[in-house]
Short mmCIF file of C-alpha atoms in Angstrom, two decimals:
data_model
loop_
_atom_site.label_atom_id
_atom_site.label_comp_id
_atom_site.label_asym_id
_atom_site.label_seq_id
_atom_site.Cartn_x
_atom_site.Cartn_y
_atom_site.Cartn_z
CA MET R 1 0.00 0.00 0.00
CA ILE R 2 2.85 2.39 0.83
CA GLN R 3 4.56 1.58 -2.46
CA ARG R 4 1.33 2.27 -4.34
CA ALA R 5 0.97 5.64 -2.57
CA ARG R 6 4.57 6.55 -3.40
CA ALA R 7 4.06 5.58 -7.03
CA TYR R 8 0.89 7.65 -7.19
CA LEU R 9 2.53 10.70 -5.60
CA SER R 10 5.56 10.47 -7.89
CA SER R 11 3.37 10.43 -10.99
CA GLU R 12 2.33 13.53 -12.92
CA GLY R 13 -1.18 14.89 -12.80
CA LEU R 14 -3.55 17.10 -10.89
CA GLY R 15 -4.31 14.64 -8.07
CA PRO R 16 -0.72 14.07 -6.92
CA SER R 17 0.08 17.76 -7.30
CA LEU R 18 -2.89 18.76 -5.14
CA ILE R 19 -2.08 16.18 -2.48
CA LYS R 20 1.55 17.36 -2.30
CA ALA R 21 0.46 21.01 -2.16
CA VAL R 22 -2.13 20.41 0.58
CA PHE R 23 0.16 18.35 2.80
CA GLY R 24 3.13 20.61 2.09
CA SER R 25 1.10 23.70 2.98
CA ALA R 26 -0.21 22.06 6.14
CA GLY R 27 3.34 21.16 7.19
CA ILE R 28 4.55 24.68 6.50
CA ARG R 29 1.63 26.11 8.47
CA LEU R 30 2.40 23.90 11.49
CA LEU R 31 6.12 24.70 11.39
CA SER R 32 5.33 28.40 10.96
CA MET R 33 3.12 28.40 14.06
CA ALA R 34 5.83 26.63 16.06
CA LEU R 35 8.46 29.13 14.91
CA ALA R 36 6.14 32.07 15.66
CA PHE R 37 5.61 30.72 19.17
CA LEU R 38 9.36 30.29 19.63
CA VAL R 39 10.06 33.84 18.44
CA GLY R 40 7.30 35.18 20.70
CA VAL R 41 8.79 33.45 23.74
CA GLN R 42 12.31 34.62 22.86
CA LEU R 43 11.18 38.21 22.38
CA ALA R 44 9.11 38.27 25.55
CA ARG R 45 11.99 36.90 27.62
CA GLN R 46 14.64 39.18 26.12
CA LEU R 47 12.64 42.38 25.78
CA GLY R 48 10.46 42.36 28.85
CA ALA R 49 6.78 43.26 29.02
CA GLU R 50 6.97 46.94 28.07
CA SER R 51 9.40 46.54 25.19
CA TYR R 52 7.54 43.49 23.90
CA GLY R 53 4.38 45.60 23.83
CA VAL R 54 6.20 48.25 21.77
CA TYR R 55 7.44 45.53 19.41
CA GLY R 56 3.91 44.14 18.99
CA TRP R 57 2.48 47.59 18.36
CA VAL R 58 5.15 48.45 15.78
CA MET R 59 4.74 45.15 13.93
CA ALA R 60 0.96 45.66 13.83
CA VAL R 61 1.41 49.17 12.39
CA ALA R 62 3.90 47.85 9.80
CA ALA R 63 1.51 45.04 8.81
CA ILE R 64 -1.37 47.49 8.38
CA LEU R 65 0.77 49.87 6.34
CA ALA R 66 1.97 47.01 4.13
CA LEU R 67 -1.59 46.23 3.01
CA PRO R 68 -1.93 49.22 0.65
CA ALA R 69 1.55 48.50 -0.71
CA GLU R 70 0.45 44.99 -1.67
CA PHE R 71 -2.76 46.39 -3.17
CA GLY R 72 -4.12 42.89 -3.85
CA MET R 73 -1.17 42.12 -6.09
CA PRO R 74 -0.25 38.72 -4.60
CA GLN R 75 -3.60 37.24 -5.66
CA LEU R 76 -3.33 38.91 -9.06
CA LEU R 77 0.20 37.58 -9.52
CA VAL R 78 -0.81 34.02 -8.71
CA ARG R 79 -3.66 34.16 -11.21
CA GLU R 80 -1.86 35.97 -14.04
CA VAL R 81 1.43 34.10 -13.73
CA ALA R 82 -0.40 30.77 -13.67
CA ALA R 83 -2.54 31.67 -16.68
CA ASN R 84 0.34 32.95 -18.76
CA ASN R 85 2.61 30.13 -17.61
CA THR R 86 0.19 27.56 -19.03
CA ARG R 87 0.09 29.50 -22.31
CA SER R 88 3.90 29.89 -22.30
CA ASN R 89 3.43 33.62 -22.74
CA TRP R 90 6.68 34.63 -21.07
CA SER R 91 6.60 38.26 -22.15
CA LEU R 92 3.34 38.80 -20.24
CA VAL R 93 4.74 36.97 -17.21
CA LYS R 94 7.81 39.21 -17.28
CA GLY R 95 5.61 42.27 -17.75
CA ILE R 96 3.28 41.49 -14.83
CA LEU R 97 6.27 40.83 -12.58
CA ARG R 98 7.89 44.12 -13.60
CA TRP R 99 4.61 46.02 -13.22
CA SER R 100 3.98 44.56 -9.75
CA ASP R 101 7.47 45.61 -8.64
CA GLN R 102 7.02 49.14 -9.95
CA ALA R 103 3.57 49.52 -8.42
CA ALA R 104 4.71 48.13 -5.07
CA TRP R 105 7.81 50.35 -4.94
CA SER R 106 5.71 53.42 -5.82
CA VAL R 107 3.26 52.79 -2.99
CA ILE R 108 6.07 51.81 -0.60
CA ALA R 109 7.87 55.08 -1.35
CA LEU R 110 4.68 57.06 -0.78
CA ILE R 111 3.99 55.27 2.51
CA GLY R 112 7.61 55.65 3.62
CA LEU R 113 7.77 59.35 2.85
CA THR R 114 4.42 59.98 4.53
CA CYS R 115 5.51 58.07 7.64
CA LEU R 116 8.84 59.86 7.73
CA PHE R 117 7.08 63.25 7.42
CA LEU R 118 4.60 62.37 10.17
CA TRP R 119 7.38 60.99 12.34
CA MET R 120 9.35 64.22 11.97
CA LEU R 121 6.28 66.27 12.87
CA ASP R 122 5.36 64.19 15.89
CA PHE R 123 8.62 62.66 17.09
CA GLY R 124 11.22 64.98 15.56
CA ALA R 125 12.69 66.13 18.84
CA ASP R 126 11.79 62.90 20.61
CA SER R 127 14.29 60.12 20.16
CA SER R 128 12.42 57.72 22.42
CA TYR R 129 12.66 54.00 22.12
CA SER R 130 9.10 53.76 20.74
CA ALA R 131 9.71 56.38 18.07
CA GLN R 132 12.92 54.76 16.88
CA THR R 133 11.31 51.33 16.88
CA LEU R 134 8.39 52.64 14.83
CA LEU R 135 10.77 54.06 12.24
CA LEU R 136 12.60 50.73 12.01
CA GLY R 137 9.30 48.88 11.75
CA VAL R 138 8.23 51.02 8.79
CA ALA R 139 11.58 50.23 7.17
CA THR R 140 10.63 46.52 7.14
CA ILE R 141 7.61 47.11 4.89
CA PRO R 142 9.47 46.84 1.54
CA PHE R 143 10.96 43.49 2.51
CA ALA R 144 7.63 42.08 3.65
CA VAL R 145 5.82 43.23 0.51
CA LEU R 146 8.47 41.99 -1.90
CA VAL R 147 8.65 38.61 -0.16
CA ARG R 148 4.88 38.23 -0.55
CA LEU R 149 5.03 39.21 -4.22
CA ARG R 150 7.83 36.76 -4.96
CA GLY R 151 6.02 34.01 -3.09
CA ALA R 152 2.86 34.69 -5.09
CA ALA R 153 4.82 34.51 -8.34
CA LEU R 154 6.31 31.17 -7.30
CA GLN R 155 2.85 29.87 -6.48
CA GLY R 156 1.67 31.02 -9.92
CA PHE R 157 4.45 28.95 -11.46
CA GLY R 158 3.09 25.93 -9.59
CA HIS R 159 5.59 25.93 -6.73
CA VAL R 160 2.98 26.26 -3.99
CA VAL R 161 5.11 25.02 -1.13
CA ARG R 162 8.26 26.89 -2.19
CA GLY R 163 6.26 30.09 -2.52
CA GLN R 164 5.25 29.90 1.13
CA LEU R 165 8.69 29.14 2.57
CA PRO R 166 10.24 32.64 2.72
CA GLU R 167 7.46 34.31 4.67
CA ALA R 168 6.26 31.37 6.75
CA ILE R 169 9.53 29.63 7.60
CA PHE R 170 12.67 31.55 6.67
CA ARG R 171 11.68 34.91 8.18
CA PRO R 172 10.76 33.58 11.66
CA ALA R 173 13.67 31.13 11.63
CA LEU R 174 16.16 33.91 10.83
CA LEU R 175 14.59 36.14 13.48
CA SER R 176 14.85 33.35 16.03
CA LEU R 177 18.46 32.64 15.07
CA SER R 178 19.37 36.32 15.31
CA LEU R 179 17.75 36.50 18.75
CA VAL R 180 19.84 33.55 19.87
CA LEU R 181 23.01 35.21 18.56
CA VAL R 182 22.16 38.53 20.21
#
């Protein structure tokens, strides 16, 4: 029975691909939750209650500000890359990837400049820990958005599990490792 399952999963077709994607995504989701828990425990122990609250607040603000920068593009990229990949229309794939980068960078620049302007108005003379952390949190937005866009493009190419790895596994694992080293 195990040999038959292996043979089925190693064959080409929609069924084996879906089974691999579902179980791969479930495994990534479980590992991602475990890593998020580990990072949360590490941060809470190293930062203390007040600083951990600042960290949580800054990450929430950065996540909210990243939403307009994504502008629904990850879903669009998955759909358009997949459609043009099946048609082997590589010029359109290249064009949608280039367009998504340009659109994301334009919105990221607008958000960054607006945040910097507001920060200078409100916190200009204040160099408090919270203000500096907020500025650093806003600086993470481009990385988060571009990782999501690249993951969506990979998923459009049919690499569902690989497209989820950077955001779900690599980012929390690197954060956890850097916390251990610090």
